[in-house]
Amino acid sequence: MSVKIALAGNPNCGKTTLFNALTGSNQFVGNWPGVTVEKKEGKLKGHKDVVIMDLPGIYSLSPYTLEEVVARNYLIGERPDAIINIVDGTNIERNLYLSTQIMELGIPVIMAINMMDLLEKSGEKIDIAKLGKDLGCEVVEISALKGTGIKKAAEKAVALAQSKKSAEVVHSFDKKVEDAIDAVKVMLGSQVPEEQKRFFAIKLLERDDKIVEQLNTVPDVSNEIKALEDAFDDDTESIITNERYVYISSVVADSCKKNGAKKLTTSDKIDRIVTNRWLALPIFAVVMFIVYYVSVSTVGDWATTWANDGVFGDGWHLFGIKSLFIPSVPSIVEGALNAVGCADWLSGLILDGIVAGVGAVLGFVPQMLVLFIFLAFLESCGYMARVAFIMDRIFRKFGLSGKSFIPMLIGTGCGVPGVMASRTIENDRDRKMTIMTTTFIPCGAKLPIIALIAGALFNGAWWVAPSAYFVGIAAIICSGIILKKTKMFAGEPAPFVMELPAYHMPTVSNVLRSMWERAWSFIKKAGTIILLSTIILWFLMNFGWVDGSFGMLEAEQLNDSILAAIGNVIAPIFAPLGWGDWKMAVAAVSGLIAKENVVGTFGILFGFAEVAEDGSEFWGQLANSLPAVAAYSFLVFNLLCAPCFAAMGAIKREMNNIKWFFFAIGYQCLLAYVVGLCIYQVGTLITAGTFGIGTVVAFVLIIGFIYLLFRPYKESNTLNVNVKSIAKAK
């Protein structure tokens, strides 16, 4: 019989790091039933029958966010055999609030005090034995990051789960509060197991709507609540919260010795610079510039060149030794097909369709790996939490809070979890606006497009990749300003409260694991969605009507294909953006299936002819097909327009309204089209002196855009009038 152990704790307490250390590669990631919140579980190393569940980080079992609802429902409904309660030793007083609630569940609890090394550096000490005695549960010291003490904590949790010995709830509320709790426990009768009655009774006294709904047959407790409130002259929820903190303060005072002379920690000293009002944004801009510059233009460019020219090009010499030549994937596949005498059409499908299309996408994996390593490091060391805090200052000016930046941050890996992360935003208006703008941030799937355009059209110019990231940020800010001035999104932004974890050096294993999880998701998509897409594109490109008959075409008959016919219908739509060629139009539209398809489509369309020996013909053909201004217009359009089908599905689920879904997709496509048109028309005016109707339209759109940005808030005017009226009345 398997043993279930849940990991519970506050956000940023080291819970996920502990989970990764305990389970290693034995992890299963999915969503909780019925909700799009990530669910992680895994097998404990060395124990096939022990399942570890990583619950979302929460501050309380009184749920306000979806994560808190999910965590509490699991603890109450699933009732794991034991709980490892991870507590941040540097913030023990605040962390213990959740601990007092967990111990009321009647489930065996092991408390793991994390970050003890940081606590010792600050000169503070925790008496583990005394703390455990005061709390009524066993307490162990761990360092999830360094891996010390975690095996001991896990073994104790397993032993406790097998013994089924729960923690004693030793904290005592005021006598009047205890009397009210006992009275409600009696009312619960047989509806609730004995070991859970205290928890449910307190939740009823706290007027927890979810518990009231769950226990809709519980007798009326209003008399008990009224008696308690009359005795204390306060509401019961506030009374119980206060009693918890009184108890927690006594425990901390008894078992924790704090350093009298409070010194600035290393994290505090760093934050004085990186979160400084004037320096924070320039530092953030420099950091992201370095990340994208290295990922696309230097290390990442070298790795991708090797992949494209070697693995998917002409092959390569191992360690530069001429005698150690390794053939490329296309040549190996071609040799195998020739050996078995494969039919011409099937050989064309495999080589020109699957290998050329999927290979064009996979060739950019090295650049993505470099980018993901950077992002994993910045997240693990604690800097990205500061970025959310920094961006809150900016986002609040146009109607969003720093909470909106967190989904966008997640969206740098993939837009789907980024959109799903918007569920943590309580305000419905802010949540909808965040969903609409999250995918403007370049995700991992858009990186190959950025790298391709930068390499083929701009000779690997250093500024192209970083500019793509900041175009996304600008689109979010401008959209927020414009949308917040509409009736649909008017209102104050939601408050933003976030704990800033201490800076620490991430472990290599954690950084590599995070990098690989993101990269593997991309590779799996290349092996499924993109594979299917390239097969369909190959068919549409290689079949068509010639002289009234339908059949397979020769290489020079590409313009007679089904794909060319479809492309010629939609190409005029994009002519004002500078890329009215049917090949470019088809590539852009294929990106709606998966953004990686844009590069895969180029690989099929421009790589249709036999590739030159140096492997550069593909990029050369693309470079000759449109000018640089049109190429940047194409890039920006693909960055801002509607995301892939998977992300669209996530938007539809999160909006939960078909009208809002179409409004979001329509807004994204319209903004992308307008920005792309303005870039091309104004760009050609500056670079080539071209002036026409398109240029006039572009300037009209720019003037309209500026007006929408700077027009006053109607709600602000109303507020000013009301304030003046009140002042006059006084």
mmCIF file of C-alpha atoms in Angstrom, residues 535-546 549-555 557-571 582-583 585-587 601 605 608:
data_model
loop_
_atom_site.group_PDB
_atom_site.id
_atom_site.type_symbol
_atom_site.label_atom_id
_atom_site.label_comp_id
_atom_site.label_asym_id
_atom_site.label_seq_id
_atom_site.Cartn_x
_atom_site.Cartn_y
_atom_site.Cartn_z
ATOM 1 C CA ILE A 535 3.513 16.676 -43.475
ATOM 2 C CA ILE A 536 0.379 18.659 -44.355
ATOM 3 C CA LEU A 537 2.445 21.562 -45.709
ATOM 4 C CA TRP A 538 4.549 19.176 -47.798
ATOM 5 C CA PHE A 539 1.408 17.693 -49.340
ATOM 6 C CA LEU A 540 -0.108 21.116 -50.077
ATOM 7 C CA MET A 541 3.181 22.274 -51.594
ATOM 8 C CA ASN A 542 3.877 19.206 -53.742
ATOM 9 C CA PHE A 543 0.428 18.639 -55.205
ATOM 10 C CA GLY A 544 -1.661 20.852 -57.449
ATOM 11 C CA TRP A 545 -3.324 21.342 -60.828
ATOM 12 C CA VAL A 546 -1.224 21.577 -64.006
ATOM 13 C CA SER A 549 -4.979 17.615 -64.129
ATOM 14 C CA PHE A 550 -4.256 17.119 -60.431
ATOM 15 C CA GLY A 551 -1.064 15.393 -59.342
ATOM 16 C CA MET A 552 2.400 15.627 -57.857
ATOM 17 C CA LEU A 553 4.416 18.606 -59.080
ATOM 18 C CA GLU A 554 7.991 19.052 -60.190
ATOM 19 C CA ALA A 555 10.301 21.371 -58.227
ATOM 20 C CA GLN A 557 6.060 24.014 -60.521
ATOM 21 C CA LEU A 558 5.831 25.220 -56.910
ATOM 22 C CA ASN A 559 3.690 28.219 -57.903
ATOM 23 C CA ASP A 560 0.992 25.824 -59.187
ATOM 24 C CA SER A 561 0.640 24.016 -55.842
ATOM 25 C CA ILE A 562 -2.407 24.006 -53.544
ATOM 26 C CA LEU A 563 -0.342 25.907 -50.983
ATOM 27 C CA ALA A 564 0.490 28.627 -53.527
ATOM 28 C CA ALA A 565 -3.202 28.961 -54.402
ATOM 29 C CA ILE A 566 -4.124 29.396 -50.741
ATOM 30 C CA GLY A 567 -1.201 31.742 -50.177
ATOM 31 C CA ASN A 568 -2.081 33.954 -53.116
ATOM 32 C CA VAL A 569 -5.569 34.488 -51.664
ATOM 33 C CA ILE A 570 -4.309 35.695 -48.277
ATOM 34 C CA ALA A 571 -1.068 37.391 -49.434
ATOM 35 C CA TRP A 582 2.509 34.051 -50.759
ATOM 36 C CA LYS A 583 5.355 32.141 -49.093
ATOM 37 C CA ALA A 585 1.909 34.825 -45.852
ATOM 38 C CA VAL A 586 1.685 31.038 -45.553
ATOM 39 C CA ALA A 587 4.567 30.991 -43.051
ATOM 40 C CA THR A 601 7.563 26.347 -43.149
ATOM 41 C CA LEU A 605 9.473 26.467 -48.880
ATOM 42 C CA PHE A 608 12.830 23.074 -51.602
#
